[in-house]
XYZ file of C-alpha atoms in Angstrom:
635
model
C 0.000 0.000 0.000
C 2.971 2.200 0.812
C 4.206 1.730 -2.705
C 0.484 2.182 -4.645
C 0.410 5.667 -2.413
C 3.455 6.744 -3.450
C 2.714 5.655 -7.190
C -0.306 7.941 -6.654
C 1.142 10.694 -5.294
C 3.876 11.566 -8.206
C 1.239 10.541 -10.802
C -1.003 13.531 -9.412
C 1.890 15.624 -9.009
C 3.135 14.722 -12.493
C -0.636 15.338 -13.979
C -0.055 18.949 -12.072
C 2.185 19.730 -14.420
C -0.189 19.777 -17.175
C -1.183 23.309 -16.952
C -4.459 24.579 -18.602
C -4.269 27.029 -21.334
C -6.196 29.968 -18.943
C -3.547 29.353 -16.230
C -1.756 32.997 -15.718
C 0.411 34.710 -14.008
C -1.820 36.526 -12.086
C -3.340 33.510 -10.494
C 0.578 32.363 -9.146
C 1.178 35.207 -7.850
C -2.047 36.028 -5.895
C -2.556 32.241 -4.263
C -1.282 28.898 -4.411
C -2.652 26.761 -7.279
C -2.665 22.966 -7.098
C 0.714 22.589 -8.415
C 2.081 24.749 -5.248
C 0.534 22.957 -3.029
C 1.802 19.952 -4.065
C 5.089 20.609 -4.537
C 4.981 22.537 -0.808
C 4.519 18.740 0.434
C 7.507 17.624 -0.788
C 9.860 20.813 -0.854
C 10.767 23.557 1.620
C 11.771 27.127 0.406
C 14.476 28.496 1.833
C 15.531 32.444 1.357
C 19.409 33.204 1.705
C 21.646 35.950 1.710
C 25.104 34.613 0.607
C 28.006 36.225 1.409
C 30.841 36.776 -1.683
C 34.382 37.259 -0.670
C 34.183 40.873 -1.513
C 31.050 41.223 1.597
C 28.380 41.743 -0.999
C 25.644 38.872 0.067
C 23.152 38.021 -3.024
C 19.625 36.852 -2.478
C 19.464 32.944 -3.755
C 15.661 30.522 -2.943
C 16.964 27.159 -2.087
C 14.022 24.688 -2.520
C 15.076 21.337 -0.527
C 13.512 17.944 -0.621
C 11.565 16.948 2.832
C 13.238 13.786 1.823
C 16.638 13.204 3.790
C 16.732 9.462 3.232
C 19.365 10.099 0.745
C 21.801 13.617 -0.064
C 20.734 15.702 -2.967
C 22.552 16.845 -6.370
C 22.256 21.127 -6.417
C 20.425 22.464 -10.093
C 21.479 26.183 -9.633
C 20.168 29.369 -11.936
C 21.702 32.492 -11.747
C 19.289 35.391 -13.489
C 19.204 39.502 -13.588
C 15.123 38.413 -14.051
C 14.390 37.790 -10.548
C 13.877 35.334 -8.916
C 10.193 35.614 -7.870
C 7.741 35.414 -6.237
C 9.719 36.488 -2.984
C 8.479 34.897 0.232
C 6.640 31.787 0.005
C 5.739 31.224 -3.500
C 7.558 28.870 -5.767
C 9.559 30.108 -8.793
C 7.926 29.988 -12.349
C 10.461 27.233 -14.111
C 8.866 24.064 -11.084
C 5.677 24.544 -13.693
C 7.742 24.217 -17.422
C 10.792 22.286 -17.791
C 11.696 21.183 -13.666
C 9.700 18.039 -13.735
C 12.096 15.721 -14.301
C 14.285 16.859 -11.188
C 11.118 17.918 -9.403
C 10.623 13.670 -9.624
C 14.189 12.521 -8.805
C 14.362 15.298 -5.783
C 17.144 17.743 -6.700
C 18.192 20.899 -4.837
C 16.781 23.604 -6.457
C 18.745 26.846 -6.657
C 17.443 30.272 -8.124
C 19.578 33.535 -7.474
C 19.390 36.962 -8.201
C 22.890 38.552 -10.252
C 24.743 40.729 -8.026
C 23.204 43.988 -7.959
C 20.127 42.995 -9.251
C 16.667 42.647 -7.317
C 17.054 41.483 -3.586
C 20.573 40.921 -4.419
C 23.163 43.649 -3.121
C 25.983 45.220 -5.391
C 25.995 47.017 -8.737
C 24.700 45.270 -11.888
C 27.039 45.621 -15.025
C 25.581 44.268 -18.143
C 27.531 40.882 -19.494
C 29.886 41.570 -16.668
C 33.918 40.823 -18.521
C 35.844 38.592 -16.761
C 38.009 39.929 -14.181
C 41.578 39.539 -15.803
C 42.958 40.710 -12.008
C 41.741 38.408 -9.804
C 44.600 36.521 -8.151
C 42.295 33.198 -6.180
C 40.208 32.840 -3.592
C 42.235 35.250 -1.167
C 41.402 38.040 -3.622
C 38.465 40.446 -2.207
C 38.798 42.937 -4.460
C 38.609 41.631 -7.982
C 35.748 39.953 -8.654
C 33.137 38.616 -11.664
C 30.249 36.443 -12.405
C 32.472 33.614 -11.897
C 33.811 34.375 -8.859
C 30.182 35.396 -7.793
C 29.195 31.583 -8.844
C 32.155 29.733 -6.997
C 31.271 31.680 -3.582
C 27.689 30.404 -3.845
C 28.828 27.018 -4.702
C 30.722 26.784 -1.656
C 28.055 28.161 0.963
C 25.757 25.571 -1.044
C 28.034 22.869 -0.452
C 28.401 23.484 3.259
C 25.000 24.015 4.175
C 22.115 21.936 2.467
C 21.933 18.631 2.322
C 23.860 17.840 -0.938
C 25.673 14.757 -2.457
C 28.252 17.129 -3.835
C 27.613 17.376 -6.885
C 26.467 20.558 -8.115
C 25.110 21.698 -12.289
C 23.950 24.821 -13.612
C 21.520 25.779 -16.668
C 20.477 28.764 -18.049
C 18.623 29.840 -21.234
C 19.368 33.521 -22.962
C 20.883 36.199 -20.869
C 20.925 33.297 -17.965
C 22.813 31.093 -20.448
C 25.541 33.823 -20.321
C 25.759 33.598 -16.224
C 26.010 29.855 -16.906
C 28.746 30.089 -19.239
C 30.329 32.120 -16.814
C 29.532 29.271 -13.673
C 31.137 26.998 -15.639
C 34.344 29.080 -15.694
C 34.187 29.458 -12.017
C 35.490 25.375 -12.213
C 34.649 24.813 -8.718
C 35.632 21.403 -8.055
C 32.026 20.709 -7.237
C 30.941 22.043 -10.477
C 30.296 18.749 -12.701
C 27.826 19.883 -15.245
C 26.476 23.182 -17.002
C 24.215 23.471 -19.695
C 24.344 26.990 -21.461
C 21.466 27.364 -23.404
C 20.650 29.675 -26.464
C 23.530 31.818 -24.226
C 24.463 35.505 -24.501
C 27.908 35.180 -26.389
C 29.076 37.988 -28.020
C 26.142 41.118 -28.200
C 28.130 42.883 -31.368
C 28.572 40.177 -33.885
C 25.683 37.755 -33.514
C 23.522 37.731 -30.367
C 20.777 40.145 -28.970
C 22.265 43.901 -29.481
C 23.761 43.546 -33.108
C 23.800 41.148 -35.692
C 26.969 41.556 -37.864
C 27.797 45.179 -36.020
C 24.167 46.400 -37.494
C 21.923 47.298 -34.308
C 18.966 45.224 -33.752
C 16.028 47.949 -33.586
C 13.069 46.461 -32.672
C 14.539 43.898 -29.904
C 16.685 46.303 -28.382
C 14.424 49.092 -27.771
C 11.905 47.070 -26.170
C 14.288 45.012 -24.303
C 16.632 47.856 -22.906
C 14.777 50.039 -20.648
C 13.791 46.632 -18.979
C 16.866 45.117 -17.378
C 18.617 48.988 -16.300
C 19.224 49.408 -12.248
C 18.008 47.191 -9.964
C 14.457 46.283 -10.943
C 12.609 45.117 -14.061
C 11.865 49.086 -15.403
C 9.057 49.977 -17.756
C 9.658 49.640 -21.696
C 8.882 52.439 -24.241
C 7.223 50.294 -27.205
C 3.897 51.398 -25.827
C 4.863 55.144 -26.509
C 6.292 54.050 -30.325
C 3.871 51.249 -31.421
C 0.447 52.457 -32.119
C -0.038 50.863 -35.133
C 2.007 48.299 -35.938
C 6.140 48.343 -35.304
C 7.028 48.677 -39.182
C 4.966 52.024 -39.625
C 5.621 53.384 -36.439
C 9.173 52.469 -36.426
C 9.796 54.186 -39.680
C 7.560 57.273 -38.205
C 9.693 57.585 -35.653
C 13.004 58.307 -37.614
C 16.673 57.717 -36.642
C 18.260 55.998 -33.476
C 18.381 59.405 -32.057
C 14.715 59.949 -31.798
C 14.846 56.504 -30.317
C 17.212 57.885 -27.710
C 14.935 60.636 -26.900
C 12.310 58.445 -25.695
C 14.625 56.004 -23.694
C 16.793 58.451 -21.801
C 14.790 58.265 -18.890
C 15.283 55.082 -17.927
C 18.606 54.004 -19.169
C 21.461 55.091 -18.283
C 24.046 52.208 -19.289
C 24.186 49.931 -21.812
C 22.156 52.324 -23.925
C 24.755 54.989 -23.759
C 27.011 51.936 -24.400
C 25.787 50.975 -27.718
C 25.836 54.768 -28.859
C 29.627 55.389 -28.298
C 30.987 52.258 -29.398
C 29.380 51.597 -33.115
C 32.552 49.148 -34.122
C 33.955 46.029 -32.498
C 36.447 47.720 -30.091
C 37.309 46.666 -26.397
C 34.174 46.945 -24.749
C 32.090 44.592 -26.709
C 35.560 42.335 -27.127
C 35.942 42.286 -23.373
C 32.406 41.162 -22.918
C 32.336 37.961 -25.863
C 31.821 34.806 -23.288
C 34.203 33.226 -25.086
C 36.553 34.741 -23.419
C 36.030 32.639 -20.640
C 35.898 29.486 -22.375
C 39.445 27.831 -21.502
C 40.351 24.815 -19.691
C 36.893 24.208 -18.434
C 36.442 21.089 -15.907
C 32.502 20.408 -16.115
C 30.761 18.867 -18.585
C 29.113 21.122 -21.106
C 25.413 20.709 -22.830
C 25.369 23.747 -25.292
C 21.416 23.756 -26.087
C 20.002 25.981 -29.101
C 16.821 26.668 -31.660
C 17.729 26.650 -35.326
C 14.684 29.559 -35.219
C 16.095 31.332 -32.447
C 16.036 34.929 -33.455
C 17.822 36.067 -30.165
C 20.771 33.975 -29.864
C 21.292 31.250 -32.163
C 24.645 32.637 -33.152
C 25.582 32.579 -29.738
C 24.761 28.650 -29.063
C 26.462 27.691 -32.535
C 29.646 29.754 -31.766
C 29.890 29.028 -27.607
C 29.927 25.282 -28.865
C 33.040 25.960 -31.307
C 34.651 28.008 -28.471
C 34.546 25.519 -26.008
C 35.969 22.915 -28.668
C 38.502 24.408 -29.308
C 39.791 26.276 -26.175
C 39.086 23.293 -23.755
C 39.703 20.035 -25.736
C 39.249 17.814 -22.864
C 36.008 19.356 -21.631
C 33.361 16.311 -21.848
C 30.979 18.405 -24.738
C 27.822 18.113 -25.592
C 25.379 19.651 -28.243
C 21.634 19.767 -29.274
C 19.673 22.035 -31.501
C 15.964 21.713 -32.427
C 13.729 23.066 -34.423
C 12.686 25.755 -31.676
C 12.393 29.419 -30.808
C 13.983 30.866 -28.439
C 13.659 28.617 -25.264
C 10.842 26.490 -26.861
C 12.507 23.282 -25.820
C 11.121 24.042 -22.468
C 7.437 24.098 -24.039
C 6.065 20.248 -23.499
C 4.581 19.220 -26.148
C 5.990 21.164 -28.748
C 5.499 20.032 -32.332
C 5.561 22.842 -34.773
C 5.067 27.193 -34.763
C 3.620 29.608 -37.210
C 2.925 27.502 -40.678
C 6.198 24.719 -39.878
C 5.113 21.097 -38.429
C 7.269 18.987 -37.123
C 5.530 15.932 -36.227
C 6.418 15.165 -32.853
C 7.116 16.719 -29.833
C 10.630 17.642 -29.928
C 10.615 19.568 -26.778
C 9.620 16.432 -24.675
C 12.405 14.351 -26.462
C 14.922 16.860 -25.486
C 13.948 17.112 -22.683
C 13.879 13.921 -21.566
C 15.880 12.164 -23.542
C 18.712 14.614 -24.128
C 18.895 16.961 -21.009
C 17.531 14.847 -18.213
C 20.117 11.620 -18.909
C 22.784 14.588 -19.184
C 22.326 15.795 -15.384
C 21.385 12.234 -14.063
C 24.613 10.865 -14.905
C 27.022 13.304 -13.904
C 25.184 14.690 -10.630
C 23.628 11.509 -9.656
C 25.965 9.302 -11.126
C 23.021 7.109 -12.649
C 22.381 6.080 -16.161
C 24.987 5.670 -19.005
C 27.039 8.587 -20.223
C 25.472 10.174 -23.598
C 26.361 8.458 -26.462
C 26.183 10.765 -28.689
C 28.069 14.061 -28.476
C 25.611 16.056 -30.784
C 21.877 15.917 -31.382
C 20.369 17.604 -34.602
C 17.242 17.813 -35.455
C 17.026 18.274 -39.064
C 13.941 20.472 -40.714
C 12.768 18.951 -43.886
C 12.903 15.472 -42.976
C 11.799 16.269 -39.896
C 14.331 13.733 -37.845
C 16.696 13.410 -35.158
C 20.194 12.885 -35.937
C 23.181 12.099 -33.985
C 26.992 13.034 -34.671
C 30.106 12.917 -32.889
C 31.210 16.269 -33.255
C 30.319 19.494 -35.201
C 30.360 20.639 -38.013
C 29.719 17.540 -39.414
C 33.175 15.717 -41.157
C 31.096 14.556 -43.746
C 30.205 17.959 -45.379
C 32.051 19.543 -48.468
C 31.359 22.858 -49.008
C 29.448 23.697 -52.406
C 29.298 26.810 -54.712
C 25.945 27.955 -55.565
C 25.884 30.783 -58.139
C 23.206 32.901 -58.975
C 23.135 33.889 -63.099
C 21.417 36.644 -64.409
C 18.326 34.534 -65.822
C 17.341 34.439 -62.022
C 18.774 30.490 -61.756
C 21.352 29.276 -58.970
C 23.577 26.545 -60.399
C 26.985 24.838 -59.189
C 28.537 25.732 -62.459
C 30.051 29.494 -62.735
C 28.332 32.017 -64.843
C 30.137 32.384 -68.164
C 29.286 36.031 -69.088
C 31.537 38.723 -69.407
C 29.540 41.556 -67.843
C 26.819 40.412 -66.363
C 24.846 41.707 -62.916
C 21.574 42.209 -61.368
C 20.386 45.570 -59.734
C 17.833 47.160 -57.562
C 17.624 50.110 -55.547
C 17.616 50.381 -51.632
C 14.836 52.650 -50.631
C 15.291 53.765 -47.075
C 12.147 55.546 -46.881
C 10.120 52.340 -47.559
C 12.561 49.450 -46.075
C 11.737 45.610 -46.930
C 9.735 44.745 -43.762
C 10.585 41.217 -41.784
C 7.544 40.086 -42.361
C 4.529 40.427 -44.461
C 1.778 41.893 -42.024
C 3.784 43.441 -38.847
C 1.880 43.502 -36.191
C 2.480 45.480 -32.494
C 5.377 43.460 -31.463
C 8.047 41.293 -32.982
C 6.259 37.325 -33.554
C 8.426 34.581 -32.689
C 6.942 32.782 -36.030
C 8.703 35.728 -38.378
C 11.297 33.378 -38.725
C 9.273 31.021 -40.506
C 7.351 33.343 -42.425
C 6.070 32.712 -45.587
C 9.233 34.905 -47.712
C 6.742 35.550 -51.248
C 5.669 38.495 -50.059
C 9.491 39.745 -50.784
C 9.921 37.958 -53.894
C 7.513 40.425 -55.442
C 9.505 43.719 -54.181
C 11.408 45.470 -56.396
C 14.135 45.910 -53.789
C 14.375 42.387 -53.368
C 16.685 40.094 -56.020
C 15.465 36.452 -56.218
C 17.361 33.567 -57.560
C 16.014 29.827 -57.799
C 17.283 26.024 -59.140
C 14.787 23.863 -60.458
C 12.955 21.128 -58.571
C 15.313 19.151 -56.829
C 15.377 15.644 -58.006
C 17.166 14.167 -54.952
C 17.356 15.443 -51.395
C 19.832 18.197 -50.595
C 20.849 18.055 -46.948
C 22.509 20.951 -45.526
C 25.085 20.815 -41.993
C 26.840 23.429 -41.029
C 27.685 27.372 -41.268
C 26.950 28.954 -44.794
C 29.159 31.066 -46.354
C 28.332 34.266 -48.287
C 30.298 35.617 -51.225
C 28.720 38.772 -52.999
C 30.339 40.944 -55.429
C 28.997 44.233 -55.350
C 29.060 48.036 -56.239
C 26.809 50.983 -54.830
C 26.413 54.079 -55.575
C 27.098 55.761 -52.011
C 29.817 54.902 -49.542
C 27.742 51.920 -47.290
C 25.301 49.891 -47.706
C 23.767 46.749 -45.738
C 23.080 43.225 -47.599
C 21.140 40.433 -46.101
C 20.977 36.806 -47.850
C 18.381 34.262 -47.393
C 18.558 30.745 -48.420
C 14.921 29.660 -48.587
C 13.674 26.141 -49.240
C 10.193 26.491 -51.889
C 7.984 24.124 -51.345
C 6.277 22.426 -54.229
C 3.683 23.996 -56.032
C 1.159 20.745 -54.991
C 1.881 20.582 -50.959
C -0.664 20.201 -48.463
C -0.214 19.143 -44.511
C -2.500 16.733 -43.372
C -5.331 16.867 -41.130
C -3.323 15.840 -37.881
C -0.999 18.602 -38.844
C -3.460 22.022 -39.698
C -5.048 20.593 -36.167
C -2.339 21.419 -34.729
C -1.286 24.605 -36.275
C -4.433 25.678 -36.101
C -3.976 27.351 -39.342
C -5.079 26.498 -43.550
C -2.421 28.526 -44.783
C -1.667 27.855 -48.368
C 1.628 25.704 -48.184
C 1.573 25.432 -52.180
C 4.662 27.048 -53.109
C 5.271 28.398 -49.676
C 8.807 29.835 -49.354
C 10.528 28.404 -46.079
C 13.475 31.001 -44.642
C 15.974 28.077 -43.874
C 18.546 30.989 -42.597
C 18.772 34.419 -43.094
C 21.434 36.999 -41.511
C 21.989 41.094 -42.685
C 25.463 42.571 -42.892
C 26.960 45.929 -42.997
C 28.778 46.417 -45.539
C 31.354 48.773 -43.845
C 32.313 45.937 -41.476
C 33.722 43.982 -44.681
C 37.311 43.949 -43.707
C 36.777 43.149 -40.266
C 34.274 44.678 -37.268
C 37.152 46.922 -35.600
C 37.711 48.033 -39.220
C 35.369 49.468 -40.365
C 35.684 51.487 -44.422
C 33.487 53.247 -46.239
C 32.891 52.008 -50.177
C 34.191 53.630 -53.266
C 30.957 54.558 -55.444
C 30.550 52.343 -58.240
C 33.696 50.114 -57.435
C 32.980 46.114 -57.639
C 33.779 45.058 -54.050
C 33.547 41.607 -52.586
C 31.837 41.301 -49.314
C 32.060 38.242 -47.354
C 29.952 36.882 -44.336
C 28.733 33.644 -42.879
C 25.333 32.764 -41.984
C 25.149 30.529 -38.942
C 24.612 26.922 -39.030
C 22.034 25.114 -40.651
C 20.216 21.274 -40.216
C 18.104 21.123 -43.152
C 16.973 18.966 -45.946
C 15.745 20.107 -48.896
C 13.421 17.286 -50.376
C 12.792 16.123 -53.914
C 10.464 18.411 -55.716
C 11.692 21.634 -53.760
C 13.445 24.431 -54.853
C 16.950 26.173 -53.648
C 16.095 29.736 -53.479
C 18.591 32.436 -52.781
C 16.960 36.518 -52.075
C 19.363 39.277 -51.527
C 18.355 42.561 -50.243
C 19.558 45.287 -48.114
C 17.009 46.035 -45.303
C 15.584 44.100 -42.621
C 13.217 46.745 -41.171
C 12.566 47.246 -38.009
C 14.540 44.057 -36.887
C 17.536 45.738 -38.012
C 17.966 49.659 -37.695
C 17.928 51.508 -41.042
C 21.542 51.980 -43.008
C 22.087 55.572 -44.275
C 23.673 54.573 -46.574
C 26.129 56.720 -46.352
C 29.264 56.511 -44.284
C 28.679 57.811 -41.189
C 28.036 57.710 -37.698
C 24.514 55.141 -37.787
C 23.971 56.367 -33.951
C 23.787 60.163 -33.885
C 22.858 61.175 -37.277
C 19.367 62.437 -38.759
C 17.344 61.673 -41.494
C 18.433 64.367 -43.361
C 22.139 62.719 -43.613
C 20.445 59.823 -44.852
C 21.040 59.039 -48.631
C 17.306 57.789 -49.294
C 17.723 55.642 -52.417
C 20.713 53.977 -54.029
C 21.940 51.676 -56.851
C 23.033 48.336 -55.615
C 24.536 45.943 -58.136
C 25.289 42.121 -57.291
C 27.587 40.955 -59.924
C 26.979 36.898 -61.595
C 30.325 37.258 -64.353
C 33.616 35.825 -64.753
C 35.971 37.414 -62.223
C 32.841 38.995 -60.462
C 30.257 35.746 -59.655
C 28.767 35.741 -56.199
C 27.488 32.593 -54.344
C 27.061 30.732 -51.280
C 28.650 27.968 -50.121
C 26.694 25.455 -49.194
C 27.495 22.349 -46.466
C 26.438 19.742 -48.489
C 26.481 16.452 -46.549
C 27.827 13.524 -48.738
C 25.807 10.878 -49.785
């Protein structure tokens, strides 16, 4: 009977975990639902100040099992988000992606970043490693890591632990977990970074490719400045929709206007240094990447708007700066933190077919902790886990990029075809002009925020611009599978001194396609998928960053100049009957700030420095061709 009331007890704490659709925020934080109360019978909440070796103490929640038949592994997460509710209440993440280590009784850790929240100290955005600090003895010099150790070691010494302690952390937390994993606390045996802050100027967040990312930044900003979550300003910009009131509003210095109030840092940041120089090369995570001692699980979304550059390139870091680290990779077919979603199979128009999210979670991440912080289960097998759109399947490698990939021209020709072979012609180039006054929007209807489906958007709404150059094989008559980074080769003139270029490769579907029943069900949605126009990846570049993001150079009008970039990774298949599509253009409006084309100073100018229209010409001759090069796995 013992056992068959035990049995019944997790079952209707696992059933808790099933949340209806109405269940808000509102309702946790006014009084305990269901879920609470169960989990109240089987944890205690404990609220902390923990000193650091420099005297600041920072507010942590230990939640301990009532159960002290056995000691505990420690599941720590470090945020600047808070982590509330304060007092009694149980944090958010015991109701999404905690179940598993909910069932096998873990120590759960939250705690708030120095200086943010109940935490004391002063909160410095992607805090740099301390290059001073001398050890433990050192009081003066500290960082996130050293922040991380300290709380390790009161963690160790007073709850009821089986030494072992692992970390996770998705976005901006991904970045404090990075950093806990360079603490190396001999404790320390497993971290999982995931979609992680990395580097805020070349991929991630604040700037993709040193172009600043409008829309996300301005809402996001005014948020995370001080000590509490502060008020946003979209509400004062988007009255319409964010494309027309974005483009209303002007330049980044009307922008400013509106923000001043409540920012004072990392705003003013981003104005006065518009290249790669020390402060945003100080504050790449990467940094911190060498001779790691824990096992790493580097998690990502191949949709991730936010920070898929920054899982990709954390995972190459770590590679190659700690050889002997025990590493670890997955990407699915997600949004940003989506994998935490149960019962995730598909978003916007894309089906997947199965619920990746419960896979990964436990069948990727769960086995991960178990075995080194319980010491149960086998070690993973495999040291990466794609999931590859198109086929729609799970794939497992032992390292990546895959070995098995040769990289493969594919030019675009001025009869609007993409081909391995080389164009022939002598002269020989296609041209449109950049409007600045009417940018190509991200998405076909913008709405009053930024969708996390934009990044599977239906693209033929572009094809038909003017401002937008398309390129397309035939039909594929055999499947075309795709692992790795893209490169992007363009040869180009303009007629003003800068200019921004963003590539998509897009996947067409057939023009006979149709999901089935199971599928719409899900998606909710009879969207015509005849002919539909998939975004497999898609990335903008400015143009003055060519020669190197601490270098930047203006253009010589009219002068053929290559310009070079990589897309991040890809894990897709292109199946029989589709197309290989390839769009240029050179706005991304308002996920990417407008270009004024001119060179100048993108952060304090006006709209009357802005060169409105120009001639952009992307070169397909002998001596001139431009391409991408594809990672073609081998057959």
């Amino acid at each position: 009977m013992k056992r068959l009331g035990k049995f019944l007890f997790i079952t209707s704490l696992l059933l808790c975990f099933l949340i209806p659709r109405g269940w808000t925020q509102t309702q946790a934080k006014n009084q305990p639902d269901s879920i609470e109360l169960k989990l109240k019978e089987i944890y205690t909440k404990r609220e902390v100040m923990i000193p650091m070796r420099d005297g600041i103490k920072l507010y942590t929640a230990v939640y301990e099992p009532k159960d002290n038949s056995r000691q505990h592994p420690i599941l720590m997460h470090r945020s600047p988000y808070s982590c509330s509710p304060y007092g009694e209440g149980f944090d958010r993440h015991f109701r999404t992606n905690l179940k598993n280590y909910i069932e096998h009784r873990y120590i759960i850790v939250f705690q708030d970043v120095r200086g943010r929240h109940k935490s004391e100290g002063i909160f410095i955005q992607v805090r740099p490693l301390n290059k001073n600090k001398k050890g433990k003895k050192d009081k003066k010099n500290i960082d996130e890591a050293t922040d991380t150790y300290d709380t390790i070691e009161w963690l160790i010494h007073n709850t009821y632990n089986n030494g072992n302690v692992g970390t996770w952390g998705i976005s901006y937390d991904g970045f404090y977990a990075t950093m806990t994993a360079s603490s190396n606390h001999p404790a320390l045996k497993a971290v999982s970074p995931q979609a992680p802050v990395t580097d805020w100027f070349r991929g991630d967040d604040r700037h993709h490719n040193g172009a600043f990312t409008l829309l996300q930044t301005t809402n996001f900003l005014p948020k995370l400045e001080g000590r509490h979550m502060g008020k946003g300003v979209m509400n004062q910009i988007v009255k319409n929709d964010v494309y027309t009131d974005f483009l209303a509003l002007g330049t980044f210095k009307n922008v400013d206007d509106l923000v001043r109030d409540t920012t004072q840092t990392l705003w003013n940041d981003i104005k006065n240094h518009p290249d790669f120089d020390d402060f945003w090369k100080e504050r790449d995570a990467r940094t911190s990447c060498y001779n790691l001692k824990p096992a790493i699980l580097v998690v990502g979304g191949l949709y991730d708007s936010e920070d898929c550059y920054g899982a990709w390139n954390l995972y190459k870091a770590i590679k190659e700066q700690s050889p002997d680290t025990d590493l670890y990779l997955t990407f699915g077919p997600w949004w940003h933190g989506a994998w935490t979603v149960r019962g995730f199979q598909g978003f916007g128009n894309l089906y997947f077919g199965k619920s990746t999210s419960a896979y990964y979670m436990d069948k990727i991440e769960y086995p991960f902790f178990r075995y080194f912080l319980e010491g149960k289960g086998e070690k993973p097998k495999h040291k990466v886990n794609i999931f590859h759109t198109g086929e729609n399947e799970w794939k497992t490698y032992n390292e990546w990029p895959v070995q098995k990939t040769a990289g493969t021209p594919y030019y675009i020709h001025k009869n609007g075809s993409v081909s391995t072979q080389a164009p022939a012609e002598q002269e020989s180039y296609s041209e449109y002009i950049s409007d600045m006054s009417r940018p190509v929007p991200y998405t076909a209807n913008p709405t009053t925020y930024r969708t996390k489906e934009f990044m599977v958007d239906d693209q033929r709404f572009a094809t038909s611009r003017p401002d937008v150059i398309t390129f397309m094989t035939e039909p594929l008559c055999d499947t075309l599978t795709l692992a790795g980074p893209i490169e992007v080769e363009l040869m180009t003139a303009i007629s003003s001194t800068d200019a921004d270029f963003m590539v998509k490769v897009i996947d067409v579907y057939p023009e006979k396609f149709e999901y089935s029943k199971t599928a719409r069900s899900y998606l909710k949605s009879d969207y015509p998928m005849s002919g539909y126009q998939l975004m497999i990846r898609g990335e903008l570049f400015r143009g003055r960053f060519r020669k190197g993001f601490d270098n930047p150079l203006p253009f010589k009008p009219e002068e053929i100049t290559p310009v070079n970039y990589t897309l991040y990774d890809v894990a897709h298949t292109f199946l029989p009957g589709h197309r290989l599509m390839i769009q240029i253009q050179s706005s991304w409006f308002p996920i990417i700030d407008r270009n004024p084309q001119r060179f100048i100073d993108t952060y304090h100018c006006t709209v009357e420095d802005f060169v409105m229209k120009q001639k952009i010409k992307i070169y397909h001759q002998q001596g001139a061709a431009s391409r991408v090069i594809l990672p073609v796995v081998k057959k």
